[in-house]
CSV table of C-alpha atoms and ligand atoms in Angstrom, one decimal:
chain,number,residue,atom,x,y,z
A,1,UNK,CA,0.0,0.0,0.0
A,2,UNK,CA,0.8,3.8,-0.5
A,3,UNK,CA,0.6,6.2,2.2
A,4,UNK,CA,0.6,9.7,0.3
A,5,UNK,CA,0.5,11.8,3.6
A,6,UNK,CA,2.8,10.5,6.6
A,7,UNK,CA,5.2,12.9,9.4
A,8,UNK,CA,7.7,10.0,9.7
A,9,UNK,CA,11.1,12.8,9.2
A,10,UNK,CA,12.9,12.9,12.0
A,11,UNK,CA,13.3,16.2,14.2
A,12,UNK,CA,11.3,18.1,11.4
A,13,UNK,CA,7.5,19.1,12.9
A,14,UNK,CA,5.4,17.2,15.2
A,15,UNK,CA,6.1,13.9,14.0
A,16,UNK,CA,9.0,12.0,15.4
A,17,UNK,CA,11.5,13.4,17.7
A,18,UNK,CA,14.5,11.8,16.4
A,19,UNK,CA,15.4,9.0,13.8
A,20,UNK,CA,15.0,6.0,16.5
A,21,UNK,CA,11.1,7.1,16.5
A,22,UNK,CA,11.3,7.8,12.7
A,23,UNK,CA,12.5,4.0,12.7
A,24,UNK,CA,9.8,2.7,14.4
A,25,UNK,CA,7.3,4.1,12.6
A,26,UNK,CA,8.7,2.8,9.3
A,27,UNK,CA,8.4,-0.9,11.2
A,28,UNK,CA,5.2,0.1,11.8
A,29,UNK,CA,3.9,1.1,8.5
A,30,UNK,CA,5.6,-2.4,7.1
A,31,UNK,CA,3.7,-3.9,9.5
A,32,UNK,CA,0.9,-2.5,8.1
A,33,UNK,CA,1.2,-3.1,4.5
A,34,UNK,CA,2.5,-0.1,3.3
A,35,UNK,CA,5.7,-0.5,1.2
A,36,UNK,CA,5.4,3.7,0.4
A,37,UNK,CA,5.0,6.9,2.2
A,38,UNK,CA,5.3,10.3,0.7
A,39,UNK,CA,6.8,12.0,4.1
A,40,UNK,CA,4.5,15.4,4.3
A,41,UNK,CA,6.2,17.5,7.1
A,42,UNK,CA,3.9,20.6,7.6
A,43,UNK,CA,4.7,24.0,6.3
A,44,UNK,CA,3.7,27.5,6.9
A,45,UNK,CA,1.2,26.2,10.0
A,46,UNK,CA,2.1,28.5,12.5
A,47,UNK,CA,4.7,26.5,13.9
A,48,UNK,CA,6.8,24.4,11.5
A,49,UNK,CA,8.6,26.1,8.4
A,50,UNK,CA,9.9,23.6,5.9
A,51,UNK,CA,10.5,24.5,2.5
A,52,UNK,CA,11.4,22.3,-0.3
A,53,UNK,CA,14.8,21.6,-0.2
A,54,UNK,CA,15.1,20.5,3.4
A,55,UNK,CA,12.7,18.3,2.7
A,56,UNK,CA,15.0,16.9,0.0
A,57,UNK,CA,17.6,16.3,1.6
A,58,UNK,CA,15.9,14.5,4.8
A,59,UNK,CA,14.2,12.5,2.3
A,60,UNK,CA,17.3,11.4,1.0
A,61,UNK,CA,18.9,10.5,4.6
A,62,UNK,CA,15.9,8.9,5.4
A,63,UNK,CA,15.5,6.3,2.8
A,64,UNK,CA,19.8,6.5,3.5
A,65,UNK,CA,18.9,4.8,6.5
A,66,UNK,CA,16.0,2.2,5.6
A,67,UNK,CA,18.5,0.9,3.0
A,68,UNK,CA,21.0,0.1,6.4
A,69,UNK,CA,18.5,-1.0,8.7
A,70,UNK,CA,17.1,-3.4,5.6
A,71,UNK,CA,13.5,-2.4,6.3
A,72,UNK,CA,11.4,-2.1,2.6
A,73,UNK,CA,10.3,1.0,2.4
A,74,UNK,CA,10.7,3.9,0.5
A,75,UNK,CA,9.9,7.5,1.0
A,76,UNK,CA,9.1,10.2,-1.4
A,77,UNK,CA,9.5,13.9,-1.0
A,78,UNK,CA,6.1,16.2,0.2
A,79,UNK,CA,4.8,18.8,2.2
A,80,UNK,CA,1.4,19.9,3.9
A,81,UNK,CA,1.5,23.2,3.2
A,82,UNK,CA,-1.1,25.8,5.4
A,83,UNK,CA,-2.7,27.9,3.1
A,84,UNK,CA,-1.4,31.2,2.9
A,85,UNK,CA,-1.8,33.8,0.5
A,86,UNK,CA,1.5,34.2,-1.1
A,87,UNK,CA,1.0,30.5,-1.4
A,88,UNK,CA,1.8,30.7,-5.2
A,89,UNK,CA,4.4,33.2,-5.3
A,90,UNK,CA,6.4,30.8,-2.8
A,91,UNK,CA,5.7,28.1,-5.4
A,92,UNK,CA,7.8,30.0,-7.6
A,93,UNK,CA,10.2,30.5,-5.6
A,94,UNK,CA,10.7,26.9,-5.0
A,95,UNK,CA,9.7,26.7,-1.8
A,96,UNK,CA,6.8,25.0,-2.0
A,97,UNK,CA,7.3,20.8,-3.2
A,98,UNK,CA,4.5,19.3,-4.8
A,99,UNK,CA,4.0,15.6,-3.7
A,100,UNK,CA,6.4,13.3,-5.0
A,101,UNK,CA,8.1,16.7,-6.4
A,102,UNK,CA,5.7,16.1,-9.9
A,103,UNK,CA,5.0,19.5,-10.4
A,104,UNK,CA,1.4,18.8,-9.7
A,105,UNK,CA,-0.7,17.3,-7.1
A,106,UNK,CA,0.1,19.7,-4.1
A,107,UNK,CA,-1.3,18.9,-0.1
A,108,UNK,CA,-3.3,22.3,1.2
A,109,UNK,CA,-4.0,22.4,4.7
A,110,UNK,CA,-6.8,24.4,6.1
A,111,UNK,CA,-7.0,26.1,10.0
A,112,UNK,CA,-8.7,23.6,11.9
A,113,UNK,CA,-11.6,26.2,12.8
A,114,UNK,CA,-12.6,27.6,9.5
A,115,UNK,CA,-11.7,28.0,5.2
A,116,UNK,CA,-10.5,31.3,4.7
A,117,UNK,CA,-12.5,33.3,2.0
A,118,UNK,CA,-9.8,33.9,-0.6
A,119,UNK,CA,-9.8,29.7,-0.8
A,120,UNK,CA,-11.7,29.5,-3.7
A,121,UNK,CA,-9.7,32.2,-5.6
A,122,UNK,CA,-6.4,30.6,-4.9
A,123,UNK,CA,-8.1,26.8,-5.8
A,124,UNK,CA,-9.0,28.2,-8.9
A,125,UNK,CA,-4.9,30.0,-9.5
A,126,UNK,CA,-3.5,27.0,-8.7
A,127,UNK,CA,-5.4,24.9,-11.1
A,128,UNK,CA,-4.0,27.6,-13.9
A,129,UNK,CA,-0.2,27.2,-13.3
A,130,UNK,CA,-0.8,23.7,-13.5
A,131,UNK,CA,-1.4,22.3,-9.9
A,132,UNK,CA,-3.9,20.0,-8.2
A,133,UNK,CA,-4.5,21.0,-5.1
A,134,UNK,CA,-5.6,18.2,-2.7
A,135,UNK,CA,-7.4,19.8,0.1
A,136,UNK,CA,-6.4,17.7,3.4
A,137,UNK,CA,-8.8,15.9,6.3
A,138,UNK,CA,-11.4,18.4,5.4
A,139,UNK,CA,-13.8,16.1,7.8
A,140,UNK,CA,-11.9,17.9,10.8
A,141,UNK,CA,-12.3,21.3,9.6
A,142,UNK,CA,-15.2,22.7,11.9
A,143,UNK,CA,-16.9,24.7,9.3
A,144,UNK,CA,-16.6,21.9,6.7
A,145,UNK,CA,-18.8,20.0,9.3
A,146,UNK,CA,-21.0,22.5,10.0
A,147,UNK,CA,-21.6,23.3,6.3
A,148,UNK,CA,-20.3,21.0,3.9
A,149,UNK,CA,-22.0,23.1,0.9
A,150,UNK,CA,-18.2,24.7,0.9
A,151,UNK,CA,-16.6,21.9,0.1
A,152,UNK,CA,-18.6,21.0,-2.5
A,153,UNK,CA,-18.6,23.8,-4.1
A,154,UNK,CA,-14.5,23.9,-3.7
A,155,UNK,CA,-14.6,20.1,-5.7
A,156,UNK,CA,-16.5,21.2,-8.2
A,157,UNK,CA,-14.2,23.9,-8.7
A,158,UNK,CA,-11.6,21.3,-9.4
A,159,UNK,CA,-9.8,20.0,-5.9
A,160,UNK,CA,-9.2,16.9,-4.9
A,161,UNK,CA,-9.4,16.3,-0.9
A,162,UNK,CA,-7.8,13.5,1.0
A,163,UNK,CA,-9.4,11.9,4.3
A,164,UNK,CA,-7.5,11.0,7.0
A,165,UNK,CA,-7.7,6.7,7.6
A,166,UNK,CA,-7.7,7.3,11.9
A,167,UNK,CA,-11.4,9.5,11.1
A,168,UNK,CA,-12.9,6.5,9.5
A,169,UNK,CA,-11.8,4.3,11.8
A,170,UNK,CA,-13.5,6.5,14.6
A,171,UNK,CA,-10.7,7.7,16.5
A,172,UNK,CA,-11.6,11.4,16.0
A,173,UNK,CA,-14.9,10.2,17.4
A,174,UNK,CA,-18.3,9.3,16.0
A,175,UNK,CA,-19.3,12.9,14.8
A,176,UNK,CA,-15.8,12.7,12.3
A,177,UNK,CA,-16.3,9.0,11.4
A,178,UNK,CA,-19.9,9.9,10.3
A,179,UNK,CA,-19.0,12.4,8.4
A,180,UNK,CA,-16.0,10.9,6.6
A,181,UNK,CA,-18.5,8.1,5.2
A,182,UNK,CA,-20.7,11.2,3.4
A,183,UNK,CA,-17.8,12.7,1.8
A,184,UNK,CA,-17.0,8.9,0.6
A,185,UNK,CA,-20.7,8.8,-0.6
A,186,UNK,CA,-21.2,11.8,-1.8
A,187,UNK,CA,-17.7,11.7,-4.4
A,188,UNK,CA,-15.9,14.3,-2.1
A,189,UNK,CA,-13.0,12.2,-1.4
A,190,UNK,CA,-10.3,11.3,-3.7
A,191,UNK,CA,-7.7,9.8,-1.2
A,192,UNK,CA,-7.2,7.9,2.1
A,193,UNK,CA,-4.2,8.3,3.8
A,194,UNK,CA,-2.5,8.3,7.6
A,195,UNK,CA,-1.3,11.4,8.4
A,196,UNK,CA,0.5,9.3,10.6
A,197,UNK,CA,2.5,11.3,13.2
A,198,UNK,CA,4.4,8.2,15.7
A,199,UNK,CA,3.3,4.6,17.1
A,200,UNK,CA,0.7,5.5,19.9
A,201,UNK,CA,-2.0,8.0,19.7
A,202,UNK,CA,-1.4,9.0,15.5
A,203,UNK,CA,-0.5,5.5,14.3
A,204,UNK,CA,-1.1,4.6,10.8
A,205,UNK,CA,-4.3,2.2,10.7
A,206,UNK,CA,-4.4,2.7,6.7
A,207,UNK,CA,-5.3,-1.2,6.4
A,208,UNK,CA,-7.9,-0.9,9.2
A,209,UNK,CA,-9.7,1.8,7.5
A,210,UNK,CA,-9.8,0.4,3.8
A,211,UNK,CA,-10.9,-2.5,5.8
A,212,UNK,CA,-14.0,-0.6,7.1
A,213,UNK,CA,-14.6,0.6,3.5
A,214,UNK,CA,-14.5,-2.5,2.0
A,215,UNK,CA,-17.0,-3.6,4.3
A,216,UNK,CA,-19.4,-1.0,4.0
A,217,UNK,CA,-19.0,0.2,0.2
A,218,UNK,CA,-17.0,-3.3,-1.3
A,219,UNK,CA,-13.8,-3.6,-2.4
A,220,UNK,CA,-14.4,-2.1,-5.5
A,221,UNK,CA,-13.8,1.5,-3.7
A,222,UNK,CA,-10.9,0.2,-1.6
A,223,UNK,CA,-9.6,-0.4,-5.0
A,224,UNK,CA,-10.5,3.5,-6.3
A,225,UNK,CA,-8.9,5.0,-3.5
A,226,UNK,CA,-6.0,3.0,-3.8
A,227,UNK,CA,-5.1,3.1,-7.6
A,228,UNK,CA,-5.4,7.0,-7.2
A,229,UNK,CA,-2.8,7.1,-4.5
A,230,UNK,CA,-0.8,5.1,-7.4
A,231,UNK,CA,-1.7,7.4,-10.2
A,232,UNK,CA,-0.8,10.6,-7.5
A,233,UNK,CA,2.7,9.4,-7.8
A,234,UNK,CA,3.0,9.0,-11.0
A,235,UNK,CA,1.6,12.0,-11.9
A,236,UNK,CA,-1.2,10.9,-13.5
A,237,UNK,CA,-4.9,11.3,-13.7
A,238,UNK,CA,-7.4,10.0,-10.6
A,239,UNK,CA,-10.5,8.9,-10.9
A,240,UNK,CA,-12.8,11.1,-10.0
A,241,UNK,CA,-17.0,11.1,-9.9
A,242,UNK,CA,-19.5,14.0,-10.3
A,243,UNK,CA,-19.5,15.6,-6.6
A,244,UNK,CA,-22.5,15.6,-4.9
A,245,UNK,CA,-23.6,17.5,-2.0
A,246,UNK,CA,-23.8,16.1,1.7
A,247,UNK,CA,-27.3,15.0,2.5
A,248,UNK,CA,-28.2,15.9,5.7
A,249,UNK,CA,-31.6,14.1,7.5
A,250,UNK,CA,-33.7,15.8,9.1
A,251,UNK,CA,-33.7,16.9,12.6
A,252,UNK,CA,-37.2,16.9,14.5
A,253,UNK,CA,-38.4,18.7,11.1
A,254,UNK,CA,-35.9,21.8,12.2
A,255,UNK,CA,-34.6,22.1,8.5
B,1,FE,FE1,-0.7,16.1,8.4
């Protein structure tokens, strides 16, 4: 399996602390199947600034070090970049990485509370220089859930969004699990990955979660989501459906 968005980098963000950790989670993830992880340390957030050629260069000791310690996996270069305005001049200046460093499909983190309003302008200036943008765990942003019209509305403008495998496994809680199966029915999700950050309370549990997909939409989807973290690498095409919106039931006749 391929884990498109992983903190496994050692002394980097809020993922491991130094390359013992780092180690561990790479057991981990064969453990769980995965034999590929594009490492996503987070940019512009506030806290953690890496730009694109750090993250080269730890990619490059990284998979240095797999190769000693003989455990099969390989990582490829990527960032979770917090959405900022200058988001595309910084682009240009090379500090931005697209995933796998294609030139294309690039990770865009939203706050946690809300989407900023100049969202849909900068989706849209992306998608003209070339980029993809792949909007990540929108299930935890807390105006997503509270009005997934914006979303929609953002896909059908041309993003791609990515859902984090702990949400539908229910470790963000019911509300978040929920909601992660509508954006799987309603074509609003593109990609399942980790966003794996150690071995305890942000472990990977990628298998676990296509496991819960299979079982509730077949393995037909399972197969979807993973071909199209496949074609993300090689720079291709996904598969993508008509978005539709959320439905929502109704509450005591409220709505
Ligand atoms: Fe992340």
């Amino acid at each position: 399996m391929i884990d498109i968005h992983c903190h496994i980098l050692p002394r980097t963000d809020d993922g491991p602390k130094d390359v013992a950790e780092s180690l561990q989670m790479a057991q981990q993830a064969v453990l769980d199947g995965i034999d590929t992880i594009i490492a996503t340390p987070h940019h512009k957030n506030g806290q953690y600034d890496n730009p694109k050629s750090l993250i080269l260069d730890k990619v490059q000791e990284m998979n240095q070090r797999l190769e000693e310690e003989n455990i099969n996996l390989t990582i490829l270069p990527g960032q979770e970049v917090r959405i900022f305005g200058e988001l595309l001049e910084e682009y240009k200046l090379e500090e931005i990485l697209t995933l796998n460093n294609g030139g294309q499909y690039l990770f865009i983190e939203f706050p946690s509370n809300h989407v900023p309003r100049y969202t849909k302008k900068l989706i849209y200036d992306l998608q003209l220089n070339g980029l993809i943008p792949v909007i990540v765990h929108p299930e935890r942003n807390r105006e997503i859930i509270a009005e997934p019209e914006l979303l929609y509305q953002l896909v059908k403008d041309g993003a791609l969004t990515q859902v984090t495998a702990s949400s539908i496994t229910g470790s963000f809680g019911k509300t978040i699990q929920k909601f992660s199966m509508q954006l799987i029915e309603a074509e609003l999700t593109h990609f399942i990955a980790s966003d794996a950050h150690n071995i305890t309370n942000r472990p990977f549990q990628l298998a676990q979660s296509y496991g819960a997909i299979e079982k509730k939409y077949g393995l037909d989807s399972v197969y979807v989501f993973q071909e199209n973290a496949q074609l993300l690498i090689s720079g291709k095409n996904v598969y993508k459906e008509e978005p539709q919106r959320v439905k929502r039931k109704k509450v005591l006749g409220i709505f």
